[in-house]
Amino acid sequence: VLFKRELLNWRSYPLGLLNITVSHFLGIAPFLYAAKLFGGDKDFQVFVAVGLILWYWLSTLFWGVGYGVRDDIEEGVLESIAASPTPLQSLLIAKALDSLLQNIYVTVMMLLWLWWLMGVTLEAHWGKFILILALSGLALSGLAMTYAAFVIWVKQAAAIGSIINEALGLLSGMTFPVYILPGGVRLLSSFIPLTYAIQGARKAVLGGSIIPEIIALIIFTVVTLPLGWYLIGLADQRLRQTGTWGEY
Amino acid sequence: MAIWGQRIGLLGDFAKATNTDNYIAYFLIGAVYWNYVEAVWGIAFNLRAQMLSGTLENLWATAVPRLGIIFAWSLARLLAVTFYSVIAILIVGFTVGLDMGANPRWSIAAGIFVLSLLASYGFAFLLFGLTLRFRDADSIISLVGNAAPLLGGVLFPVTLLPLPLRLFSYAFPFTWGADALRGVLLGAETILPLKIEMTIITFAAPLYLALGWIALVVLERRARHRGLAGF
């Protein structure tokens, strides 16, 4: 039911669908044109494009799930959900499913825009590419749920969320290979699931074994999903104890 | 990306396309300038926040003129973006180094910056009006906000865009603002000769301001007829 509610939102706000059809590509296009300035071959642009697409997966989950719960607080519907026997986790799972569906749609649209407007085609091993996207979705969902717990806990978390989102993109090498990062920073990037998601997707497109990335993403999923689930439970408990469902 | 491009020997292509090899300053000027334009446009987000929290009607019913409200919101955003920009410039300076070249013409750049920002207020007024008029205005703002850096050539010269998009991009004042700023500060190649670009910006500022204000007044009148509530 909650997932259906998320889908009904799209029907209520049809411009939102138009927005995600176009906007995400528009968001990455300046970087792709900047990549074009550096000449090279198409692989340079493909490399950058794949990194940015994966970063959008994180972004959509981060804002859709992580900060999405804040929209429900602002609109005053979280109290209604809390008053029902529905656990808070169900709401976030519905939001995660909606975000994943959105990500699949946006990825397809981005690939079409890339081909049509910039002449860039991804000649990927599609099986590998989809596997990496699916695992990335799971690993990043855990991260987004952890952020959602943070949002419920501290309320005003948009600025921090924005910094984390951008920092994760930068540290994961969304527009460059992580090997050019300084040693200490590179070590930090190895603890971020997005790093492996981007690397795996790039290998699926440009060639290379994706087994290390698959293993890393499974490990991250096993760690971050239960952690996110547990933290959401804690946040739920706190809201019920303090009675601050409607405060923001 | 740029640092990586340089490391793998692609800087020559960049220099050939832009007439400068100072890619750090080239991107930074575009990004900082765009932050200011976005801060001006951001007044539509302030409006949306008021709509969502149900305080817009109260605000509208006070004696504070709309222009005063818009000015206050945008001033707050401009101050914030100045703070963020200084931090960004310092971080770039300390991490990768920032060199503005031998002869940056700061006074001309300041004039271009102010005039093109004034022209951007015209677009901000239009967005403000659209936010009042349409209930899913967030999508409109997001769409325009995402299209603008591409069409305005924030990180690259718009001459790289396909012709139909390029023609569209020439209608935006910030396209000329970003291009002219890189021209006067870095000696980068500009779309048109600098004097012509500065003339365009000078005329665009009052024109866009007036057109934007008219659009705001018309859209607001329509919104009032339908009622401001309901989103």
Short mmCIF file of N, CA and C in Angstrom, two decimals, chain A residues 31-112:
data_model
loop_
_atom_site.label_atom_id
_atom_site.label_comp_id
_atom_site.label_asym_id
_atom_site.label_seq_id
_atom_site.Cartn_x
_atom_site.Cartn_y
_atom_site.Cartn_z
N PHE A 31 29.14 18.06 -17.34
CA PHE A 31 30.38 17.34 -17.06
C PHE A 31 30.86 16.58 -18.31
N LEU A 32 29.89 16.07 -19.06
CA LEU A 32 30.26 15.33 -20.27
C LEU A 32 30.81 16.26 -21.34
N TYR A 33 30.24 17.45 -21.42
CA TYR A 33 30.79 18.42 -22.37
C TYR A 33 32.17 18.90 -21.91
N ALA A 34 32.32 19.04 -20.59
CA ALA A 34 33.64 19.41 -20.07
C ALA A 34 34.64 18.30 -20.40
N ALA A 35 34.18 17.04 -20.31
CA ALA A 35 35.05 15.91 -20.68
C ALA A 35 35.41 15.99 -22.16
N LYS A 36 34.45 16.44 -22.96
CA LYS A 36 34.68 16.56 -24.39
C LYS A 36 35.78 17.58 -24.70
N LEU A 37 35.87 18.60 -23.81
CA LEU A 37 36.92 19.62 -23.99
C LEU A 37 38.31 19.01 -23.97
N PHE A 38 38.43 17.91 -23.22
CA PHE A 38 39.72 17.26 -23.11
C PHE A 38 39.99 16.27 -24.25
N GLY A 39 39.10 16.32 -25.23
CA GLY A 39 39.31 15.48 -26.42
C GLY A 39 39.33 14.02 -26.06
N GLY A 40 40.44 13.36 -26.36
CA GLY A 40 40.53 11.93 -26.11
C GLY A 40 39.54 11.19 -26.98
N ASP A 41 39.30 9.95 -26.65
CA ASP A 41 38.30 9.22 -27.44
C ASP A 41 36.99 9.15 -26.65
N LYS A 42 36.03 8.46 -27.22
CA LYS A 42 34.71 8.37 -26.59
C LYS A 42 34.78 7.71 -25.21
N ASP A 43 35.80 6.85 -25.01
CA ASP A 43 35.91 6.13 -23.73
C ASP A 43 36.02 7.10 -22.55
N PHE A 44 36.66 8.24 -22.78
CA PHE A 44 36.82 9.25 -21.72
C PHE A 44 35.44 9.73 -21.26
N GLN A 45 34.57 10.02 -22.25
CA GLN A 45 33.21 10.47 -21.93
C GLN A 45 32.37 9.35 -21.31
N VAL A 46 32.55 8.13 -21.85
CA VAL A 46 31.79 6.98 -21.33
C VAL A 46 32.17 6.75 -19.87
N PHE A 47 33.47 6.83 -19.59
CA PHE A 47 34.00 6.64 -18.25
C PHE A 47 33.33 7.61 -17.27
N VAL A 48 33.28 8.88 -17.69
CA VAL A 48 32.68 9.93 -16.84
C VAL A 48 31.17 9.69 -16.72
N ALA A 49 30.52 9.37 -17.84
CA ALA A 49 29.06 9.19 -17.84
C ALA A 49 28.64 8.07 -16.90
N VAL A 50 29.35 6.95 -16.94
CA VAL A 50 28.97 5.81 -16.10
C VAL A 50 29.10 6.18 -14.61
N GLY A 51 30.18 6.86 -14.27
CA GLY A 51 30.38 7.29 -12.88
C GLY A 51 29.24 8.19 -12.41
N LEU A 52 28.84 9.11 -13.29
CA LEU A 52 27.78 10.05 -12.90
C LEU A 52 26.42 9.36 -12.79
N ILE A 53 26.17 8.38 -13.67
CA ILE A 53 24.90 7.64 -13.60
C ILE A 53 24.80 6.92 -12.25
N LEU A 54 25.89 6.28 -11.87
CA LEU A 54 25.89 5.55 -10.58
C LEU A 54 25.74 6.50 -9.40
N TRP A 55 26.36 7.67 -9.53
CA TRP A 55 26.22 8.66 -8.45
C TRP A 55 24.76 9.08 -8.32
N TYR A 56 24.07 9.16 -9.45
CA TYR A 56 22.64 9.49 -9.40
C TYR A 56 21.85 8.41 -8.68
N TRP A 57 22.30 7.17 -8.80
CA TRP A 57 21.63 6.09 -8.05
C TRP A 57 21.70 6.39 -6.56
N LEU A 58 22.89 6.77 -6.12
CA LEU A 58 23.05 7.10 -4.71
C LEU A 58 22.18 8.31 -4.36
N SER A 59 22.26 9.35 -5.18
CA SER A 59 21.52 10.59 -4.93
C SER A 59 20.03 10.34 -4.79
N THR A 60 19.47 9.59 -5.74
CA THR A 60 18.03 9.34 -5.72
C THR A 60 17.64 8.59 -4.46
N LEU A 61 18.44 7.59 -4.10
CA LEU A 61 18.14 6.83 -2.89
C LEU A 61 18.31 7.69 -1.63
N PHE A 62 19.34 8.49 -1.67
CA PHE A 62 19.66 9.34 -0.53
C PHE A 62 18.53 10.31 -0.24
N TRP A 63 18.06 10.98 -1.31
CA TRP A 63 17.00 11.98 -1.12
C TRP A 63 15.63 11.32 -1.07
N GLY A 64 15.43 10.29 -1.88
CA GLY A 64 14.12 9.64 -1.93
C GLY A 64 13.81 8.89 -0.64
N VAL A 65 14.78 8.16 -0.15
CA VAL A 65 14.58 7.36 1.07
C VAL A 65 15.03 8.17 2.29
N GLY A 66 16.28 8.60 2.23
CA GLY A 66 16.86 9.28 3.38
C GLY A 66 16.10 10.53 3.78
N TYR A 67 15.89 11.37 2.81
CA TYR A 67 15.24 12.63 3.14
C TYR A 67 13.74 12.58 2.84
N GLY A 68 13.31 11.53 2.13
CA GLY A 68 11.89 11.39 1.79
C GLY A 68 11.01 11.35 3.03
N VAL A 69 11.54 10.76 4.07
CA VAL A 69 10.78 10.64 5.31
C VAL A 69 10.50 12.03 5.89
N ARG A 70 11.39 12.95 5.61
CA ARG A 70 11.22 14.32 6.08
C ARG A 70 9.98 14.98 5.42
N ASP A 71 9.79 14.67 4.13
CA ASP A 71 8.59 15.19 3.43
C ASP A 71 7.33 14.74 4.15
N ASP A 72 7.33 13.46 4.57
CA ASP A 72 6.15 12.94 5.26
C ASP A 72 5.96 13.63 6.62
N ILE A 73 7.08 13.97 7.25
CA ILE A 73 6.97 14.68 8.53
C ILE A 73 6.37 16.07 8.28
N GLU A 74 6.92 16.77 7.25
CA GLU A 74 6.45 18.12 6.94
C GLU A 74 4.97 18.13 6.55
N GLU A 75 4.57 17.13 5.78
CA GLU A 75 3.18 17.08 5.33
C GLU A 75 2.24 16.54 6.41
N GLY A 76 2.83 16.10 7.51
CA GLY A 76 2.01 15.65 8.65
C GLY A 76 1.41 14.27 8.49
N VAL A 77 1.95 13.47 7.56
CA VAL A 77 1.37 12.14 7.37
C VAL A 77 2.11 11.05 8.17
N LEU A 78 3.26 11.43 8.72
CA LEU A 78 4.02 10.41 9.46
C LEU A 78 3.27 9.97 10.72
N GLU A 79 2.57 10.94 11.35
CA GLU A 79 1.80 10.59 12.55
C GLU A 79 0.73 9.54 12.21
N SER A 80 0.07 9.73 11.04
CA SER A 80 -0.98 8.78 10.64
C SER A 80 -0.39 7.40 10.44
N ILE A 81 0.79 7.35 9.82
CA ILE A 81 1.43 6.05 9.59
C ILE A 81 1.85 5.44 10.92
N ALA A 82 2.36 6.31 11.82
CA ALA A 82 2.82 5.81 13.12
C ALA A 82 1.65 5.26 13.94
N ALA A 83 0.48 5.87 13.75
CA ALA A 83 -0.68 5.43 14.52
C ALA A 83 -1.22 4.09 14.03
N SER A 84 -0.83 3.71 12.82
CA SER A 84 -1.25 2.41 12.28
C SER A 84 -0.25 1.34 12.71
N PRO A 85 -0.58 0.05 12.53
CA PRO A 85 0.38 -0.99 12.97
C PRO A 85 1.59 -1.12 12.04
N THR A 86 1.74 -0.19 11.08
CA THR A 86 2.83 -0.28 10.11
C THR A 86 4.17 0.13 10.72
N PRO A 87 5.19 -0.73 10.66
CA PRO A 87 6.50 -0.29 11.17
C PRO A 87 7.12 0.75 10.23
N LEU A 88 7.94 1.61 10.80
CA LEU A 88 8.57 2.68 10.01
C LEU A 88 9.40 2.11 8.87
N GLN A 89 9.96 0.92 9.11
CA GLN A 89 10.79 0.31 8.07
C GLN A 89 10.01 0.07 6.78
N SER A 90 8.71 -0.26 6.93
CA SER A 90 7.88 -0.52 5.74
C SER A 90 7.80 0.73 4.87
N LEU A 91 7.65 1.86 5.53
CA LEU A 91 7.58 3.13 4.79
C LEU A 91 8.86 3.34 3.99
N LEU A 92 9.99 3.05 4.64
CA LEU A 92 11.28 3.26 3.97
C LEU A 92 11.52 2.23 2.87
N ILE A 93 11.04 1.03 3.06
CA ILE A 93 11.17 0.03 2.00
C ILE A 93 10.35 0.48 0.78
N ALA A 94 9.16 1.02 1.03
CA ALA A 94 8.32 1.52 -0.07
C ALA A 94 9.04 2.64 -0.80
N LYS A 95 9.67 3.52 -0.04
CA LYS A 95 10.40 4.63 -0.65
C LYS A 95 11.62 4.12 -1.43
N ALA A 96 12.28 3.08 -0.86
CA ALA A 96 13.45 2.51 -1.54
C ALA A 96 13.04 1.87 -2.87
N LEU A 97 11.91 1.16 -2.85
CA LEU A 97 11.42 0.52 -4.09
C LEU A 97 11.08 1.59 -5.13
N ASP A 98 10.44 2.64 -4.67
CA ASP A 98 10.09 3.74 -5.58
C ASP A 98 11.36 4.37 -6.15
N SER A 99 12.35 4.57 -5.30
CA SER A 99 13.61 5.17 -5.76
C SER A 99 14.34 4.24 -6.74
N LEU A 100 14.31 2.93 -6.47
CA LEU A 100 14.97 1.99 -7.37
C LEU A 100 14.29 1.97 -8.74
N LEU A 101 12.97 2.01 -8.72
CA LEU A 101 12.22 2.06 -9.97
C LEU A 101 12.57 3.33 -10.74
N GLN A 102 12.64 4.40 -9.98
CA GLN A 102 13.00 5.69 -10.56
C GLN A 102 14.40 5.65 -11.17
N ASN A 103 15.32 4.99 -10.43
CA ASN A 103 16.70 4.89 -10.91
C ASN A 103 16.78 4.11 -12.22
N ILE A 104 16.02 3.02 -12.30
CA ILE A 104 16.04 2.22 -13.53
C ILE A 104 15.54 3.07 -14.70
N TYR A 105 14.43 3.77 -14.47
CA TYR A 105 13.85 4.62 -15.51
C TYR A 105 14.84 5.72 -15.92
N VAL A 106 15.42 6.37 -14.91
CA VAL A 106 16.35 7.47 -15.19
C VAL A 106 17.58 6.96 -15.95
N THR A 107 18.08 5.78 -15.57
CA THR A 107 19.25 5.23 -16.26
C THR A 107 18.95 4.98 -17.74
N VAL A 108 17.80 4.38 -17.99
CA VAL A 108 17.43 4.12 -19.39
C VAL A 108 17.32 5.44 -20.15
N MET A 109 16.67 6.43 -19.53
CA MET A 109 16.51 7.72 -20.20
C MET A 109 17.87 8.39 -20.44
N MET A 110 18.75 8.28 -19.45
CA MET A 110 20.08 8.89 -19.59
C MET A 110 20.83 8.27 -20.76
N LEU A 111 20.74 6.95 -20.86
CA LEU A 111 21.44 6.26 -21.95
C LEU A 111 20.88 6.70 -23.30
N LEU A 112 19.56 6.89 -23.35
CA LEU A 112 18.95 7.35 -24.60
C LEU A 112 19.38 8.78 -24.94
#
